[in-house]
Every structure is written in C-alpha cells, then in structure tokens.
Coordinates of N, CA and C in Angstrom, one line a residue:
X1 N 159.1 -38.8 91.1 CA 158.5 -39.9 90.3 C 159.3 -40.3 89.1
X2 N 159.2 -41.2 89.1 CA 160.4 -41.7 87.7 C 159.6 -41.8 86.5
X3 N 160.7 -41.8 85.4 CA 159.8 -41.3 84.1 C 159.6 -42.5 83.7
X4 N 158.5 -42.8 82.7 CA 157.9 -44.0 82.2 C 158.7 -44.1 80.5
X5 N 159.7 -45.2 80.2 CA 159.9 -45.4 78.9 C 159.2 -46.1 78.0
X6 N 159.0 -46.1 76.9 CA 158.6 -46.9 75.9 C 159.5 -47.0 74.4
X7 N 159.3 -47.9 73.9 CA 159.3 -48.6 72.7 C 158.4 -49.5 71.8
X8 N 158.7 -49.9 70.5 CA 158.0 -50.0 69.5 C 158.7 -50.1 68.6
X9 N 158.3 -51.2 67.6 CA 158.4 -51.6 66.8 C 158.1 -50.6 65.6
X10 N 158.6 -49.9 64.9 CA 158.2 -48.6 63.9 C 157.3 -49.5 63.3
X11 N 157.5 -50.8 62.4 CA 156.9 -51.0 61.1 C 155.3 -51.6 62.1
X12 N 155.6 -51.9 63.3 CA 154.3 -52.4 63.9 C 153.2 -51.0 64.4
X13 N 153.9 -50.0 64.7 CA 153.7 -48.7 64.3 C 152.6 -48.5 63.2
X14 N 153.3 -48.3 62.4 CA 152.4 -47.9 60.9 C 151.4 -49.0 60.8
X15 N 151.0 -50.0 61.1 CA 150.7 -51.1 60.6 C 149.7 -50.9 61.5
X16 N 149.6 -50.5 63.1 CA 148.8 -50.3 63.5 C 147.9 -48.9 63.6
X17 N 148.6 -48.2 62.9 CA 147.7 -46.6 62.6 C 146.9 -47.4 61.0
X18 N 147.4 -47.9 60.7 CA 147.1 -48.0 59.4 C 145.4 -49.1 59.9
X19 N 145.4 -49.8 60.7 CA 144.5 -50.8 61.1 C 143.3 -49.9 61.8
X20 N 144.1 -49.6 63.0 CA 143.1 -49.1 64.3 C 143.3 -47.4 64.3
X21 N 144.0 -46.6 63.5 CA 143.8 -45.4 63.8 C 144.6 -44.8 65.0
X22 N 145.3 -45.6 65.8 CA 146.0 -45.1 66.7 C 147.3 -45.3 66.7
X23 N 148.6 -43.9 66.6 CA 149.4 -44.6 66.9 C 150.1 -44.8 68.1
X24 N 151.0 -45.4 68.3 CA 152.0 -45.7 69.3 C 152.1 -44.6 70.3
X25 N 152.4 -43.4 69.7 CA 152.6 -42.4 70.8 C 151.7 -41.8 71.0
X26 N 150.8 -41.6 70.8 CA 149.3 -41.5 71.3 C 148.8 -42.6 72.3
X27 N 149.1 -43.9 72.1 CA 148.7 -45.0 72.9 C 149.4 -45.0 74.2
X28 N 150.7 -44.2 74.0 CA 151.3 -44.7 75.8 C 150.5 -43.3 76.7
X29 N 150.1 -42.3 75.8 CA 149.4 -41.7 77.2 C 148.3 -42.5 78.0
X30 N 147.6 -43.6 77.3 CA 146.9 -44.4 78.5 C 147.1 -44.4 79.9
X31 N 148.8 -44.8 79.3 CA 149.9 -45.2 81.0 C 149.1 -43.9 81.8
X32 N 149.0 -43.0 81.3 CA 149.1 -42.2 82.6 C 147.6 -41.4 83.1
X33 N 146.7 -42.1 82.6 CA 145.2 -42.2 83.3 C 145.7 -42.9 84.8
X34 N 145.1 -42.0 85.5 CA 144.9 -42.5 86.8 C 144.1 -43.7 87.2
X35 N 142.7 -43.5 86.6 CA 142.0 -45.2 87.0 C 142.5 -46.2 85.7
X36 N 143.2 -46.2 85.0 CA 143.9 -47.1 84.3 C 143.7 -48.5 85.1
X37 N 143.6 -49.5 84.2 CA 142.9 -50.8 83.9 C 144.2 -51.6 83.4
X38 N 144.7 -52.9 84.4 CA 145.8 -53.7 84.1 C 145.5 -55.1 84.0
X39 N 145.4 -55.5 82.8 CA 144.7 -57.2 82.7 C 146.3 -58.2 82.6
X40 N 146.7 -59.1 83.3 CA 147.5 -59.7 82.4 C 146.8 -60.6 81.2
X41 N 147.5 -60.9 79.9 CA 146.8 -61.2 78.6 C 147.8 -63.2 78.8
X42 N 147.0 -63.9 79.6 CA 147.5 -65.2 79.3 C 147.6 -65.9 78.2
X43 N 146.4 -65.8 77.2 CA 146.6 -66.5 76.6 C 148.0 -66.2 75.5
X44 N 148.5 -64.8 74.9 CA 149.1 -64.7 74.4 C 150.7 -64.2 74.9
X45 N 150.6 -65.1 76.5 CA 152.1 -64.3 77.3 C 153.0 -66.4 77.0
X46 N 153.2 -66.4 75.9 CA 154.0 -67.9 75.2 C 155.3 -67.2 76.2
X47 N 156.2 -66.6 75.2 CA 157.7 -66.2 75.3 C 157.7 -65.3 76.7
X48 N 157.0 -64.5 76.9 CA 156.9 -63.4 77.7 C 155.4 -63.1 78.0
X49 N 155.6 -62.6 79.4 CA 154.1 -62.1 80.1 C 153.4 -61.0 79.0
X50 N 152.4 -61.2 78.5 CA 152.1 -59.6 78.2 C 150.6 -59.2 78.5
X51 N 150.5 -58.0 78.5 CA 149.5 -57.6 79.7 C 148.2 -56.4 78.6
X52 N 147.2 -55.9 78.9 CA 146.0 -55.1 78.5 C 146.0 -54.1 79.4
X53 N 146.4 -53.0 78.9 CA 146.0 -51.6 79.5 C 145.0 -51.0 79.2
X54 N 143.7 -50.6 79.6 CA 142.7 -49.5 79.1 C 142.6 -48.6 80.4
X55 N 143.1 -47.0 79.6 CA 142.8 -46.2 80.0 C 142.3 -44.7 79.1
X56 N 142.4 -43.9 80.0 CA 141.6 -43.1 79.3 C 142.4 -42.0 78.2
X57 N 142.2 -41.5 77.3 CA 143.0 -40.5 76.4 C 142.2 -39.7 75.5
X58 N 141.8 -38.5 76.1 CA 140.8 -37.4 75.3 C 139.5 -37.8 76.0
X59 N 138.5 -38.3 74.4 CA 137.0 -38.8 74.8 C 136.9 -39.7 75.1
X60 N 138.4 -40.8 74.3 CA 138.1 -42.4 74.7 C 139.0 -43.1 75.5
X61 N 138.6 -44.4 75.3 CA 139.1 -46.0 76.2 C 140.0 -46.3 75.2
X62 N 141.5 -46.0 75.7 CA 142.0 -47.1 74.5 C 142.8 -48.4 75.1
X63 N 142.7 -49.5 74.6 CA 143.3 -50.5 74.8 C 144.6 -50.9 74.2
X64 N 145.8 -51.0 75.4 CA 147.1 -50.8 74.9 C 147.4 -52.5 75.0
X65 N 148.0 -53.0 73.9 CA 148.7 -54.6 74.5 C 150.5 -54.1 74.6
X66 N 151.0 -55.0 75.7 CA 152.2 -54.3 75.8 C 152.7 -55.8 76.5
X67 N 153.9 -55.5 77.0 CA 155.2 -56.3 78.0 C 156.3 -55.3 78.3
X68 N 157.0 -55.9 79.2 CA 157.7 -55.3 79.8 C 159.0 -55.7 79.5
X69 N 160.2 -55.0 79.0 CA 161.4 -55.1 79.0 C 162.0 -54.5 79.6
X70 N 162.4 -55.2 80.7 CA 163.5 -55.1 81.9 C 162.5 -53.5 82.4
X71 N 163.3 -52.4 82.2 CA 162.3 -51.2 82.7 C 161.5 -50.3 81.4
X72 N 161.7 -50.8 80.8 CA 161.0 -50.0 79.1 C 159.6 -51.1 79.6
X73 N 158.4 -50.4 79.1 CA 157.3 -50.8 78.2 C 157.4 -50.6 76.7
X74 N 157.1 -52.0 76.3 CA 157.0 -52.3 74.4 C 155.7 -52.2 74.3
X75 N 154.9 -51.2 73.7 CA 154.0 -51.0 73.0 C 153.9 -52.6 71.9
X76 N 152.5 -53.0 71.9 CA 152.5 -54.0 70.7 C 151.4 -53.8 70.0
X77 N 150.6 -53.3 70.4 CA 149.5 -52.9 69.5 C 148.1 -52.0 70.3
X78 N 147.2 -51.5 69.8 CA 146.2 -50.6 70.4 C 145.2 -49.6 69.4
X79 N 143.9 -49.6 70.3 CA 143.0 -49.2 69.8 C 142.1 -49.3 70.8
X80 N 140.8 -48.4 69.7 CA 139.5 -48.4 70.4 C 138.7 -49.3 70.2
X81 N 138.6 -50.1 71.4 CA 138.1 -51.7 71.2 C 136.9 -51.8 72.1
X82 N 135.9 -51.7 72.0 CA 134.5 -51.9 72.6 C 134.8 -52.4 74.1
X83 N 135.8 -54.3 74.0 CA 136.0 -54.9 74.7 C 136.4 -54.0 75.8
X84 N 137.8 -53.3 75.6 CA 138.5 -52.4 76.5 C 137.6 -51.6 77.2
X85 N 136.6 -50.8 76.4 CA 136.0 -50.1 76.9 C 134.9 -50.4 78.3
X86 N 134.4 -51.9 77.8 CA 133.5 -52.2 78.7 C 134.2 -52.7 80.1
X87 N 135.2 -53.2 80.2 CA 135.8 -54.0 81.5 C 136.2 -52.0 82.2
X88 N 137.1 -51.2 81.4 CA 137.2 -50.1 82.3 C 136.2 -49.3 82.5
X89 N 134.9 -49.6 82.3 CA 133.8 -48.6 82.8 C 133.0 -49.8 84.1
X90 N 133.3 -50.9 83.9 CA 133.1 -51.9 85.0 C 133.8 -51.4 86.1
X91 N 135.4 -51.9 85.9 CA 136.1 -51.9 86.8 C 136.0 -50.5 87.7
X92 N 135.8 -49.0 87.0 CA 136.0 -47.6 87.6 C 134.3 -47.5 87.9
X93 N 133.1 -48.6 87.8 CA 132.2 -48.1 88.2 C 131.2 -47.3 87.6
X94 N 131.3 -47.1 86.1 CA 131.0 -46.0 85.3 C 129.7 -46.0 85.0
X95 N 129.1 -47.1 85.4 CA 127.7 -47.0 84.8 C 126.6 -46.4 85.6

C-alpha cells in the first residue's frame, strides 16, 4: 500500500489549534478511518477542487477540509464540527 503524504500551511496550523483545538497532525489521522466520509466542498473549489473528510480519531468525528496536490494532500483546516459529525453517522448508519 502506498504511503499517504501531507502538507500544511504551519501559520494555518497554529491558527487552527488556536480556533478548533485540533492540529494538523492529529487531523490527517482521519485519512485513515476506514468508514471515512468524502464530500467534494463545491462551493469553495474557485482555484482548485477541495473536498470534506470526516472520519474517525479516538472518541470523535473530525472534519478535515483539504485538496489535492498532484500526490500530497494539503490539510486546510479541521475540527469537531457537529455538521461533520452528523453526515458520517448518516452515511456509516450509526443511529
């Protein structure tokens, strides 16, 4: 299996621990939930496609926003967002 890369913006980093409590390298273990949840995010794919990950990490749902560079995933931001949480307990059936 091939390994999964990421990147990130450091200052968008801190800016989002500083917001949502989560950072970046905590947020790409999502990727690797099995029932993982893949939205593409239209309204905000202007320059580039970017897409909504929620999967699972510990207790919770966390919702990753990201895009794809060439074979890297860019982390863009993430947290525990109600929203996230309710479409992947939809989608996996959870209720």
């Amino acid at each position: 299996m091939e390994e999964i890369k990421f990147e990130w913006d450091h200052e968008k980093d801190i800016e989002n621990f500083r917001k949502h409590k989560v950072p970046f390298g905590v947020a790409q273990l999502a990727f690797l939930d099995p029932r993982r949840v893949i939205i593409h995010d239209f309204v905000h794919s202007v320059r580039e496609d970017r897409y909504y990950l929620m999967g699972r990490v510990g207790d919770g749902i966390i919702t990753v926003r990201f895009t794809y560079r060439g074979q890297i995933i860019r982390i863009i931001g993430a947290g525990f967002w109600r929203k996230g949480r309710k479409i992947y307990e939809e989608e996996n059936n959870l209720y």
